[in-house]
Amino acid sequence: MKTLHTLMILAVLTAASTLTACSHAMMMIHGTGARRPAASEFTLGPRASVEGRYVATLEPSQPLRPRQMQTVRVIVRDIEGRGIDDAQIVVDGGMPQHGHGLPTRPRVTRSLGDGIYEIEGVRFNMGGWWEFRLAITGSRGVDTVTFNLAV
């Protein structure tokens, strides 16, 4: 009886695993309904934040590539072009068409002055359209900026 119970549990776990893998595969094939932005929307910046409080520009240390750990600098300025040195920046992102986030948790590790910050731990696990989002809290308030990246 104990063996039968164990076999039933294994069968349920296998079925659940298969369904999860299938639903992920179907999402990869058919997508989540997210529409890829126009080619003009793919840029490292400068890019204005949603509320217009900041302008941000990404400067990768090397061309962005999949499956590589990378460091990216971000330059944060106010709308008049002055560097924002007191910002707190939270990094997020993902692949909208696949419905998953970044495989790592990138974070700002250094402020280099004049509104320049270094973000370490950036990794894209596959090629395609990625959103790279920054939530910026600084002297002008809280705002967000999203970069569309073709990796």
PDB file of C-alpha atoms in Angstrom:
ATOM      1  CA  MET A   1       0.000   0.000   0.000  1.00  0.00           C
ATOM      2  CA  LYS A   2       2.841   2.376   0.870  1.00  0.00           C
ATOM      3  CA  THR A   3       4.478   1.719  -2.537  1.00  0.00           C
ATOM      4  CA  LEU A   4       1.198   2.415  -4.336  1.00  0.00           C
ATOM      5  CA  HIS A   5       0.837   5.695  -2.430  1.00  0.00           C
ATOM      6  CA  THR A   6       4.402   6.690  -3.370  1.00  0.00           C
ATOM      7  CA  LEU A   7       3.764   5.816  -7.036  1.00  0.00           C
ATOM      8  CA  MET A   8       0.589   7.931  -7.026  1.00  0.00           C
ATOM      9  CA  ILE A   9       2.457  10.920  -5.582  1.00  0.00           C
ATOM     10  CA  LEU A  10       5.193  10.525  -8.208  1.00  0.00           C
ATOM     11  CA  ALA A  11       2.565  10.343 -10.968  1.00  0.00           C
ATOM     12  CA  VAL A  12       0.899  13.550  -9.750  1.00  0.00           C
ATOM     13  CA  LEU A  13       4.244  15.373  -9.501  1.00  0.00           C
ATOM     14  CA  THR A  14       5.258  14.194 -12.977  1.00  0.00           C
ATOM     15  CA  ALA A  15       1.939  15.333 -14.438  1.00  0.00           C
ATOM     16  CA  ALA A  16       2.221  18.744 -12.744  1.00  0.00           C
ATOM     17  CA  SER A  17       5.789  19.130 -13.996  1.00  0.00           C
ATOM     18  CA  THR A  18       4.747  18.189 -17.531  1.00  0.00           C
ATOM     19  CA  LEU A  19       1.849  20.664 -17.499  1.00  0.00           C
ATOM     20  CA  THR A  20       4.122  23.442 -16.254  1.00  0.00           C
ATOM     21  CA  ALA A  21       6.709  22.691 -18.933  1.00  0.00           C
ATOM     22  CA  CYS A  22       4.003  22.505 -21.600  1.00  0.00           C
ATOM     23  CA  SER A  23       2.408  25.792 -20.564  1.00  0.00           C
ATOM     24  CA  HIS A  24       5.831  27.469 -20.558  1.00  0.00           C
ATOM     25  CA  ALA A  25       6.606  26.010 -23.995  1.00  0.00           C
ATOM     26  CA  MET A  26       3.232  27.186 -25.329  1.00  0.00           C
ATOM     27  CA  MET A  27       3.875  30.671 -23.957  1.00  0.00           C
ATOM     28  CA  MET A  28       7.278  30.666 -25.671  1.00  0.00           C
ATOM     29  CA  ILE A  29       5.659  29.638 -28.972  1.00  0.00           C
ATOM     30  CA  HIS A  30       2.526  31.781 -28.854  1.00  0.00           C
ATOM     31  CA  GLY A  31       3.681  34.568 -26.532  1.00  0.00           C
ATOM     32  CA  THR A  32       1.736  36.446 -23.880  1.00  0.00           C
ATOM     33  CA  GLY A  33       0.078  38.903 -26.225  1.00  0.00           C
ATOM     34  CA  ALA A  34       2.726  41.582 -25.622  1.00  0.00           C
ATOM     35  CA  ARG A  35       3.467  43.484 -28.800  1.00  0.00           C
ATOM     36  CA  ARG A  36       7.032  44.283 -29.664  1.00  0.00           C
ATOM     37  CA  PRO A  37       7.588  48.074 -29.803  1.00  0.00           C
ATOM     38  CA  ALA A  38       8.629  49.843 -32.989  1.00  0.00           C
ATOM     39  CA  ALA A  39      12.333  49.701 -33.866  1.00  0.00           C
ATOM     40  CA  SER A  40      12.659  53.377 -32.884  1.00  0.00           C
ATOM     41  CA  GLU A  41      11.793  52.418 -29.279  1.00  0.00           C
ATOM     42  CA  PHE A  42      14.914  50.238 -28.956  1.00  0.00           C
ATOM     43  CA  THR A  43      17.604  52.503 -27.578  1.00  0.00           C
ATOM     44  CA  LEU A  44      20.104  52.846 -24.749  1.00  0.00           C
ATOM     45  CA  GLY A  45      18.951  56.426 -24.331  1.00  0.00           C
ATOM     46  CA  PRO A  46      18.782  59.125 -23.479  1.00  0.00           C
ATOM     47  CA  ARG A  47      15.262  58.177 -22.426  1.00  0.00           C
ATOM     48  CA  ALA A  48      12.830  60.325 -20.409  1.00  0.00           C
ATOM     49  CA  SER A  49      11.141  58.815 -17.381  1.00  0.00           C
ATOM     50  CA  VAL A  50       7.369  58.288 -17.364  1.00  0.00           C
ATOM     51  CA  GLU A  51       6.595  61.482 -15.412  1.00  0.00           C
ATOM     52  CA  GLY A  52       9.415  63.466 -17.041  1.00  0.00           C
ATOM     53  CA  ARG A  53      11.375  63.909 -13.799  1.00  0.00           C
ATOM     54  CA  TYR A  54      14.564  62.255 -15.076  1.00  0.00           C
ATOM     55  CA  VAL A  55      16.432  61.412 -18.253  1.00  0.00           C
ATOM     56  CA  ALA A  56      18.436  58.183 -18.187  1.00  0.00           C
ATOM     57  CA  THR A  57      21.045  56.713 -20.511  1.00  0.00           C
ATOM     58  CA  LEU A  58      22.474  53.196 -20.365  1.00  0.00           C
ATOM     59  CA  GLU A  59      26.177  52.645 -21.071  1.00  0.00           C
ATOM     60  CA  PRO A  60      27.052  48.931 -21.095  1.00  0.00           C
ATOM     61  CA  SER A  61      30.727  48.110 -20.535  1.00  0.00           C
ATOM     62  CA  GLN A  62      30.486  45.942 -23.671  1.00  0.00           C
ATOM     63  CA  PRO A  63      27.741  45.156 -26.219  1.00  0.00           C
ATOM     64  CA  LEU A  64      24.804  43.454 -24.489  1.00  0.00           C
ATOM     65  CA  ARG A  65      24.814  39.710 -25.150  1.00  0.00           C
ATOM     66  CA  PRO A  66      22.788  36.770 -23.906  1.00  0.00           C
ATOM     67  CA  ARG A  67      24.151  34.344 -21.301  1.00  0.00           C
ATOM     68  CA  GLN A  68      26.887  36.670 -20.018  1.00  0.00           C
ATOM     69  CA  MET A  69      27.132  38.482 -16.698  1.00  0.00           C
ATOM     70  CA  GLN A  70      27.519  42.185 -17.473  1.00  0.00           C
ATOM     71  CA  THR A  71      28.009  45.586 -15.893  1.00  0.00           C
ATOM     72  CA  VAL A  72      25.986  48.545 -17.126  1.00  0.00           C
ATOM     73  CA  ARG A  73      26.388  52.174 -16.192  1.00  0.00           C
ATOM     74  CA  VAL A  74      23.334  54.388 -16.073  1.00  0.00           C
ATOM     75  CA  ILE A  75      23.517  58.152 -16.250  1.00  0.00           C
ATOM     76  CA  VAL A  76      20.631  59.887 -14.483  1.00  0.00           C
ATOM     77  CA  ARG A  77      20.007  63.572 -15.104  1.00  0.00           C
ATOM     78  CA  ASP A  78      17.196  65.951 -14.310  1.00  0.00           C
ATOM     79  CA  ILE A  79      15.252  67.505 -17.161  1.00  0.00           C
ATOM     80  CA  GLU A  80      17.703  70.457 -17.208  1.00  0.00           C
ATOM     81  CA  GLY A  81      20.643  68.068 -17.716  1.00  0.00           C
ATOM     82  CA  ARG A  82      22.118  68.157 -14.202  1.00  0.00           C
ATOM     83  CA  GLY A  83      23.441  64.888 -12.766  1.00  0.00           C
ATOM     84  CA  ILE A  84      21.353  63.351  -9.962  1.00  0.00           C
ATOM     85  CA  ASP A  85      23.844  62.148  -7.356  1.00  0.00           C
ATOM     86  CA  ASP A  86      21.459  61.198  -4.560  1.00  0.00           C
ATOM     87  CA  ALA A  87      19.307  58.692  -6.457  1.00  0.00           C
ATOM     88  CA  GLN A  88      18.179  55.307  -5.239  1.00  0.00           C
ATOM     89  CA  ILE A  89      17.718  53.010  -8.221  1.00  0.00           C
ATOM     90  CA  VAL A  90      15.906  49.680  -8.292  1.00  0.00           C
ATOM     91  CA  VAL A  91      16.423  47.496 -11.364  1.00  0.00           C
ATOM     92  CA  ASP A  92      13.793  45.177 -12.830  1.00  0.00           C
ATOM     93  CA  GLY A  93      12.898  43.832 -16.236  1.00  0.00           C
ATOM     94  CA  GLY A  94      12.062  40.812 -18.291  1.00  0.00           C
ATOM     95  CA  MET A  95      10.831  39.455 -21.599  1.00  0.00           C
ATOM     96  CA  PRO A  96       7.248  40.657 -22.120  1.00  0.00           C
ATOM     97  CA  GLN A  97       6.569  38.194 -24.933  1.00  0.00           C
ATOM     98  CA  HIS A  98       7.703  35.258 -22.793  1.00  0.00           C
ATOM     99  CA  GLY A  99       6.238  36.370 -19.490  1.00  0.00           C
ATOM    100  CA  HIS A 100       9.377  36.048 -17.362  1.00  0.00           C
ATOM    101  CA  GLY A 101      11.684  38.427 -15.560  1.00  0.00           C
ATOM    102  CA  LEU A 102      15.422  38.835 -15.454  1.00  0.00           C
ATOM    103  CA  PRO A 103      17.289  35.680 -14.415  1.00  0.00           C
ATOM    104  CA  THR A 104      19.430  37.701 -11.961  1.00  0.00           C
ATOM    105  CA  ARG A 105      18.852  40.546  -9.527  1.00  0.00           C
ATOM    106  CA  PRO A 106      20.962  43.408 -10.878  1.00  0.00           C
ATOM    107  CA  ARG A 107      21.684  46.219  -8.469  1.00  0.00           C
ATOM    108  CA  VAL A 108      23.531  49.489  -8.240  1.00  0.00           C
ATOM    109  CA  THR A 109      26.889  48.812  -6.624  1.00  0.00           C
ATOM    110  CA  ARG A 110      28.564  52.212  -6.982  1.00  0.00           C
ATOM    111  CA  SER A 111      27.795  55.857  -7.517  1.00  0.00           C
ATOM    112  CA  LEU A 112      30.548  57.378  -9.659  1.00  0.00           C
ATOM    113  CA  GLY A 113      29.392  60.999  -9.307  1.00  0.00           C
ATOM    114  CA  ASP A 114      27.750  63.397 -11.769  1.00  0.00           C
ATOM    115  CA  GLY A 115      24.660  61.152 -11.903  1.00  0.00           C
ATOM    116  CA  ILE A 116      26.568  58.043 -13.046  1.00  0.00           C
ATOM    117  CA  TYR A 117      25.792  54.721 -11.359  1.00  0.00           C
ATOM    118  CA  GLU A 118      27.205  51.262 -11.932  1.00  0.00           C
ATOM    119  CA  ILE A 119      24.771  48.342 -12.122  1.00  0.00           C
ATOM    120  CA  GLU A 120      26.268  44.878 -11.696  1.00  0.00           C
ATOM    121  CA  GLY A 121      24.708  41.461 -12.138  1.00  0.00           C
ATOM    122  CA  VAL A 122      22.959  42.148 -15.451  1.00  0.00           C
ATOM    123  CA  ARG A 123      22.302  38.934 -17.389  1.00  0.00           C
ATOM    124  CA  PHE A 124      19.917  38.069 -20.200  1.00  0.00           C
ATOM    125  CA  ASN A 125      19.428  34.309 -20.460  1.00  0.00           C
ATOM    126  CA  MET A 126      18.443  34.344 -24.159  1.00  0.00           C
ATOM    127  CA  GLY A 127      18.349  36.584 -27.188  1.00  0.00           C
ATOM    128  CA  GLY A 128      15.272  38.648 -28.012  1.00  0.00           C
ATOM    129  CA  TRP A 129      13.294  41.653 -26.780  1.00  0.00           C
ATOM    130  CA  TRP A 130      13.969  42.590 -23.167  1.00  0.00           C
ATOM    131  CA  GLU A 131      12.613  45.413 -21.047  1.00  0.00           C
ATOM    132  CA  PHE A 132      15.113  46.900 -18.609  1.00  0.00           C
ATOM    133  CA  ARG A 133      13.248  49.003 -16.033  1.00  0.00           C
ATOM    134  CA  LEU A 134      14.645  51.459 -13.515  1.00  0.00           C
ATOM    135  CA  ALA A 135      12.684  52.875 -10.595  1.00  0.00           C
ATOM    136  CA  ILE A 136      14.453  56.081  -9.639  1.00  0.00           C
ATOM    137  CA  THR A 137      13.968  57.930  -6.359  1.00  0.00           C
ATOM    138  CA  GLY A 138      15.852  61.196  -6.194  1.00  0.00           C
ATOM    139  CA  SER A 139      15.604  64.920  -5.547  1.00  0.00           C
ATOM    140  CA  ARG A 140      12.821  65.242  -8.155  1.00  0.00           C
ATOM    141  CA  GLY A 141      10.700  62.468  -6.638  1.00  0.00           C
ATOM    142  CA  VAL A 142       9.907  58.907  -7.737  1.00  0.00           C
ATOM    143  CA  ASP A 143       9.705  57.948 -11.400  1.00  0.00           C
ATOM    144  CA  THR A 144      10.406  55.032 -13.718  1.00  0.00           C
ATOM    145  CA  VAL A 145      12.089  54.601 -17.070  1.00  0.00           C
ATOM    146  CA  THR A 146      11.924  51.539 -19.319  1.00  0.00           C
ATOM    147  CA  PHE A 147      14.466  50.643 -21.973  1.00  0.00           C
ATOM    148  CA  ASN A 148      13.554  48.238 -24.762  1.00  0.00           C
ATOM    149  CA  LEU A 149      16.629  46.194 -25.603  1.00  0.00           C
ATOM    150  CA  ALA A 150      17.303  43.779 -28.449  1.00  0.00           C
ATOM    151  CA  VAL A 151      19.793  41.301 -27.034  1.00  0.00           C
TER     152      VAL A 151
END
